[in-house]
XYZ file of C-alpha atoms in Angstrom:
333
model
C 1.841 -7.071 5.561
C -0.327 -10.393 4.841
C 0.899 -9.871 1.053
C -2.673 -11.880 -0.590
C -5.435 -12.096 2.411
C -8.220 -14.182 1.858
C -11.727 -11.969 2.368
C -15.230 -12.751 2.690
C -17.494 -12.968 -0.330
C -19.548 -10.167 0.185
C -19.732 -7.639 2.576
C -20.984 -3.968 2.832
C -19.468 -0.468 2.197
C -20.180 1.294 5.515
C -23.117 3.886 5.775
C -26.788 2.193 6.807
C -29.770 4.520 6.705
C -31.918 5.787 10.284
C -30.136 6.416 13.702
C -30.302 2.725 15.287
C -27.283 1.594 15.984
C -28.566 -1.744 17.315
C -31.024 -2.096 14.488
C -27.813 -1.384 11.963
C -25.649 -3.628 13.584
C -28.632 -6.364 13.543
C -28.677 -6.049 9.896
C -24.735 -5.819 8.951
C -24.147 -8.814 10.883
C -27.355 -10.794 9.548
C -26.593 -10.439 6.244
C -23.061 -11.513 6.189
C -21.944 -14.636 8.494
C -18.451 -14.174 7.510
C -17.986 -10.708 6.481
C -19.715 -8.450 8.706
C -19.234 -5.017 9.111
C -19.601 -1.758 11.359
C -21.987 0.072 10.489
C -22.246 4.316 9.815
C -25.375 5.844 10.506
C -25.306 9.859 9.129
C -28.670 10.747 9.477
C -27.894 11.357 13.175
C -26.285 14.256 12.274
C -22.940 16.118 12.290
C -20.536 13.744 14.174
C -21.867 10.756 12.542
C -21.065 12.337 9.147
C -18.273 10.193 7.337
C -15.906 13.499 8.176
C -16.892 13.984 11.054
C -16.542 10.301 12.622
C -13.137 10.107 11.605
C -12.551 13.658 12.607
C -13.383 12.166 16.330
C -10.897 9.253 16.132
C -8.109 11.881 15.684
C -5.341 12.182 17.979
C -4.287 15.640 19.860
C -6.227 17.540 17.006
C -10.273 18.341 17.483
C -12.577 19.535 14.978
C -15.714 21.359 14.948
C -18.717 22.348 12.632
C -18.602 25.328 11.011
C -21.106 27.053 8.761
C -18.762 26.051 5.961
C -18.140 22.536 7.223
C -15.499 21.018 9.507
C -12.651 23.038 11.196
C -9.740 22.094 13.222
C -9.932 23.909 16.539
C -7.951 24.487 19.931
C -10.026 21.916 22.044
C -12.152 18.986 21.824
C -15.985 20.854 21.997
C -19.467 19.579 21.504
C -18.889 17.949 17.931
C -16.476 16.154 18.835
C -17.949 14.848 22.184
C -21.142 13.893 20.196
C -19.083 11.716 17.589
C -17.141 10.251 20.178
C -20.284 8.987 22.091
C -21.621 7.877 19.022
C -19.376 5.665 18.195
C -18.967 3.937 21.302
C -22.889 3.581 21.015
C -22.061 1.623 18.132
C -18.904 -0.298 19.037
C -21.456 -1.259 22.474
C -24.256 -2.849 19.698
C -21.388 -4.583 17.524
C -19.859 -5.783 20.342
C -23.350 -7.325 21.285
C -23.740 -8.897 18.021
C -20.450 -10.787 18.090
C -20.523 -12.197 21.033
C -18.305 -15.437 20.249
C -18.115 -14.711 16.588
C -14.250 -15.609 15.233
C -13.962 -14.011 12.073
C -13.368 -10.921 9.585
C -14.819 -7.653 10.763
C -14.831 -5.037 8.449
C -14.573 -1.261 9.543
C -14.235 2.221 8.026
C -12.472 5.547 8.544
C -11.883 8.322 5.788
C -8.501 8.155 4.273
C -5.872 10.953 4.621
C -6.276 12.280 1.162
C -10.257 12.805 1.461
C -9.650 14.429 5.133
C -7.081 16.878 3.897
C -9.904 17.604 1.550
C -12.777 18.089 3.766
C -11.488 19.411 6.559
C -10.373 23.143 7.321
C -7.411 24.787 9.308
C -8.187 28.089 11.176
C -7.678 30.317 8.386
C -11.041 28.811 6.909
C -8.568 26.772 3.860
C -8.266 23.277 3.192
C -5.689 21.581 5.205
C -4.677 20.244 1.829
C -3.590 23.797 0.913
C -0.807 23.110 3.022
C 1.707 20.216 3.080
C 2.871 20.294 7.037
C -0.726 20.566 7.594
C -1.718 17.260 5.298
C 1.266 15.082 7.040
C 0.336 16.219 10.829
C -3.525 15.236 9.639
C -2.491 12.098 8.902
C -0.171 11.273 11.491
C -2.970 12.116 13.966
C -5.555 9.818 11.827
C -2.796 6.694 11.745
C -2.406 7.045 15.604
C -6.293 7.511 16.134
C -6.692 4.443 13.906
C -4.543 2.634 15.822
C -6.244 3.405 19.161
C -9.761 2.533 17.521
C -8.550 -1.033 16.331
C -6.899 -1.616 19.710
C -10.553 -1.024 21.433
C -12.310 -3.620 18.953
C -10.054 -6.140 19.718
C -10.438 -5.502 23.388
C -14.145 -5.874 22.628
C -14.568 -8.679 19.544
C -11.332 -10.760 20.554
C -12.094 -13.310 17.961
C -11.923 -10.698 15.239
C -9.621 -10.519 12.405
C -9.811 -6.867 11.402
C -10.400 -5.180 8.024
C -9.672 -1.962 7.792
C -11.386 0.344 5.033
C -9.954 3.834 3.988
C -12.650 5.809 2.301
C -11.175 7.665 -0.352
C -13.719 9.328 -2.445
C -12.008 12.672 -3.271
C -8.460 11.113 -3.650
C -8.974 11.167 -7.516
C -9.956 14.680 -7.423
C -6.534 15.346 -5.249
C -4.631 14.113 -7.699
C -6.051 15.522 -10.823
C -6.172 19.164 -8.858
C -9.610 19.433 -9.134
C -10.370 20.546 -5.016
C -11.492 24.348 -5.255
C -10.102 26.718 -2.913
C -12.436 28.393 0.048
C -12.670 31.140 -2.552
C -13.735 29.117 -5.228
C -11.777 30.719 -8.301
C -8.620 28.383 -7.701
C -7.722 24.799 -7.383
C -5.319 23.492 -5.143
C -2.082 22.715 -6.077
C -1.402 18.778 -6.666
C 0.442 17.075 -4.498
C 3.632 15.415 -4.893
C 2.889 11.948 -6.152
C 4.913 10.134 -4.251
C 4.278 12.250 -1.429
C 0.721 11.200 -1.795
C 1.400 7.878 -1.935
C 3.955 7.994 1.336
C 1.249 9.378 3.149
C -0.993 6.968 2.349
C 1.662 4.180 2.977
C 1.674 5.357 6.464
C -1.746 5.315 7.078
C -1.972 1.842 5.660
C 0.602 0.666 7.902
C -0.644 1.172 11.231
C -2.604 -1.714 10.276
C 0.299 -4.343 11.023
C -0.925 -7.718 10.417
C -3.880 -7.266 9.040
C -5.825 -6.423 5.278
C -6.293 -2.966 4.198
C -8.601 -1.855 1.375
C -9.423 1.547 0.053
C -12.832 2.516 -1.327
C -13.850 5.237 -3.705
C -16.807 5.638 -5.620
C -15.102 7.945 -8.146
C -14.154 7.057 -11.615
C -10.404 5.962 -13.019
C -9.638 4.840 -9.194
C -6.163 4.668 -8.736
C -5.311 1.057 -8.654
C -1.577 0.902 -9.122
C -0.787 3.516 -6.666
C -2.874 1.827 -4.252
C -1.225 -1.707 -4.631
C 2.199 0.173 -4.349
C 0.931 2.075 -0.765
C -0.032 -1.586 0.508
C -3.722 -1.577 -0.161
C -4.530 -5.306 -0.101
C -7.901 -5.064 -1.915
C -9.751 -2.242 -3.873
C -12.974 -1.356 -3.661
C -14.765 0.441 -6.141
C -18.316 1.224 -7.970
C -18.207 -1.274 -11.016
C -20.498 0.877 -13.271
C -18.077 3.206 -13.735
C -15.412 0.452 -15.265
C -14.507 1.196 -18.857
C -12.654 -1.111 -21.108
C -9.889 1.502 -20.780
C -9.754 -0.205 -17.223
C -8.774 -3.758 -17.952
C -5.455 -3.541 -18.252
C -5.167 -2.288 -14.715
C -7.791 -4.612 -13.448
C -5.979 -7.349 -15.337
C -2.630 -6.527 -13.243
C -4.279 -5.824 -9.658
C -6.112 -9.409 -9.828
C -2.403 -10.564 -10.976
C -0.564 -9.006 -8.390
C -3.297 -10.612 -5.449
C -4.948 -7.506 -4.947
C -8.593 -8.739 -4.035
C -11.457 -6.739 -6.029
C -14.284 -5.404 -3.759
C -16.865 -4.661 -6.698
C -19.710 -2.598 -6.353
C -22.420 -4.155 -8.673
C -25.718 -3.293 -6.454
C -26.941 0.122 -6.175
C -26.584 2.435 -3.495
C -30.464 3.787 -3.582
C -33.940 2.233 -4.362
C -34.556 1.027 -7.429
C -35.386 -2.538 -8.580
C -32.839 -5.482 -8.300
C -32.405 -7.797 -11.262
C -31.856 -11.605 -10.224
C -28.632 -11.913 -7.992
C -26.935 -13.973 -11.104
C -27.707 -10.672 -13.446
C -26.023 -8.633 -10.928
C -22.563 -9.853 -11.138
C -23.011 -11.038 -14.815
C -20.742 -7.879 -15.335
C -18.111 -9.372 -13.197
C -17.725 -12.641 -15.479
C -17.811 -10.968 -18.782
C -14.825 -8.781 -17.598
C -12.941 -12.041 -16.454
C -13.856 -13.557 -20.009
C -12.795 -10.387 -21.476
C -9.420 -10.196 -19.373
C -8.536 -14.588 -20.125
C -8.745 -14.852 -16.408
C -9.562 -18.553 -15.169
C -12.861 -18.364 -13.896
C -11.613 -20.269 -10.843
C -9.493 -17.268 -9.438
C -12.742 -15.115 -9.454
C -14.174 -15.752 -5.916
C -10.459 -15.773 -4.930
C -9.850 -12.093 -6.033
C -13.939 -10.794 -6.197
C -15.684 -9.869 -3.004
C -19.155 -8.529 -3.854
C -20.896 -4.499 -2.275
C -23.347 -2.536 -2.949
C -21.949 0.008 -5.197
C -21.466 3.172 -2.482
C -22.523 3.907 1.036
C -26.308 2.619 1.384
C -27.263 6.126 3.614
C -29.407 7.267 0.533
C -31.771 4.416 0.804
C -34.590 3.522 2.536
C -34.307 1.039 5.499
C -36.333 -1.807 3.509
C -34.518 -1.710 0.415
C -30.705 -1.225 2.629
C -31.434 -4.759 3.770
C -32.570 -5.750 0.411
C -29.265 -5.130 -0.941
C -27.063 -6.522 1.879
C -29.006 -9.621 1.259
C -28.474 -9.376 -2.392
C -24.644 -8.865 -2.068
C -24.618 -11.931 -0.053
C -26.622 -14.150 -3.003
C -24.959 -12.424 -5.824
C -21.531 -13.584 -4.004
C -22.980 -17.529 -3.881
C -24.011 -17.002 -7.203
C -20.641 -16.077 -8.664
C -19.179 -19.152 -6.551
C -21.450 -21.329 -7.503
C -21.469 -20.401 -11.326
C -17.885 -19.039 -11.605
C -18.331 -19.060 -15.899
């Protein structure tokens, strides 16, 4: 494991809104020379669902939709045909877009933790309700991961891969906050350092190359991430509290890069690219970092998944990642 990668400056989180791939692509790739990314289009529908496009990357296990969401079943059926064939529709547009391009490439699966959490076994429960269940998930995932970064190298051979474990119910995991399919109980927590094997694993199909894990959730596990092999963190930087610093203040120390989320996810108005990271350097001034290290260790998003948004204002705040980003370089203090 590349123990401190260098990354791009900015980049995005994964979701675009509309049902383009080609028009997606065109924009990830625009905005960021350096740090471009492949894109997730949900409003196509189930299959191109966060769950659901990692659900068709998995290995020997299929899922389908259910009234009640996604369900492992016996075969691969419909749903998983359709995400299948749309994501080769959007490999087929990236792979356009690159053509010649030697460089980071950024792109996304659900982690093992937010699968176990979304996706049901036959009985209709969580697979997180049961332990063989959440390892055999995530075995699957690591080998379909595996498969899918073999294919973009095959197709972008310049490409130095990023891969991006989307973790946004991995807090609630932890804390035992995931309701049963009743709804009257929690499950049970898992083991921590079961929790953080599994992710270890999942991490490490990724030999030779930078992983980071995203979540929008607040109190985002930083140290157990570092210690699973996450190589960056990505997070929504609202939801910092001074309570955070300390582990902020170790993760930059320990090389783990900082993917902060300082633009919003959905329309609203954008201040000045300078205002939007003028967050980022009062926490540096706040930790006694040297303003040098910060566009060594900072690596500017939108704050979540830009899905929510309208197609004008999606590009609006790719292109403001990618300013706020020369901004921060430019002005470090």
């Amino acid at each position: 494991m590349n123990a401190n990668p260098s990354f791009g400056p900015a980049t995005g989180i994964g979701s675009l809104p509309g049902g383009d791939a080609r028009e997606a692509v065109k924009a990830a790739t625009g905005s960021f020379d350096d740090f471009p990314f492949l894109p997730e289009l949900p409003a196509r529908g189930p299959g191109a669902d966060m769950i659901g496009r990692t659900a068709g990357l998995l290995v020997e296990m299929y899922a389908r939709v259910e009234p009640s969401g996604w369900r492992l079943g016996d075969r691969p059926g419909r749903d998983t045909k359709r995400a299948r064939s749309w994501l080769g529709e959007d490999l087929d547009a990236l792979e356009e877009f690159t053509q010649g391009y030697e460089g980071q490439v950024k792109v996304q699966a659900v982690g093992p933790w937010t699968l176990a959490a979304a996706i049901e076994l036959r009985n209709g429960e969580l697979a997180l309700s049961d332990p063989g269940a959440c390892r055999d998930l995530a075995g699957s995932l690591a080998e379909g991961i595996r498969l899918h970064l073999d294919e973009l190298r095959r197709r972008i051979p310049g490409a130095q891969l990023v891969l991006q474990l989307d973790e946004p119910s991995l807090i609630a995991v932890l804390r035992g906050q995931v309701k049963t399919a009743s709804g009257y109980r929690t499950h049970r927590v898992p083991d921590r350092q079961v929790a953080e094997a599994i992710l270890r694993d999942v991490i490490g199909v990724h030999d030779g190359g930078p992983v980071v894990v995203h979540s929008c959730a607040p109190d985002v596990p930083f140290a157990l991430l570092r210690r699973a092999g996450a190589a960056a963190v990505s997070f929504d930087f609202s939801l910092l509290t001074e309570r955070d610093d300390d582990v902020i203040g170790e993760a930059v120390e320990s090389g783990t890069r900082l993917f902060v989320g300082v633009v919003p996810g959905t329309d609203g108005p954008l201040s000045d690219p300078a205002g939007s990271v003028s967050g980022v350097r009062t926490l540096w001034r706040r930790l006694g970092l040297h303003p040098g290290l910060l566009t060594e260790a900072v690596t500017v998003t939108p704050s979540c998944g830009l899905a929510g948004a309208s197609p004008q204002y999606a590009r609006k705040a790719l292109a403001h990642c990618a300013q706020a980003a020369r901004s921060l370089a430019d002005n470090p203090e």
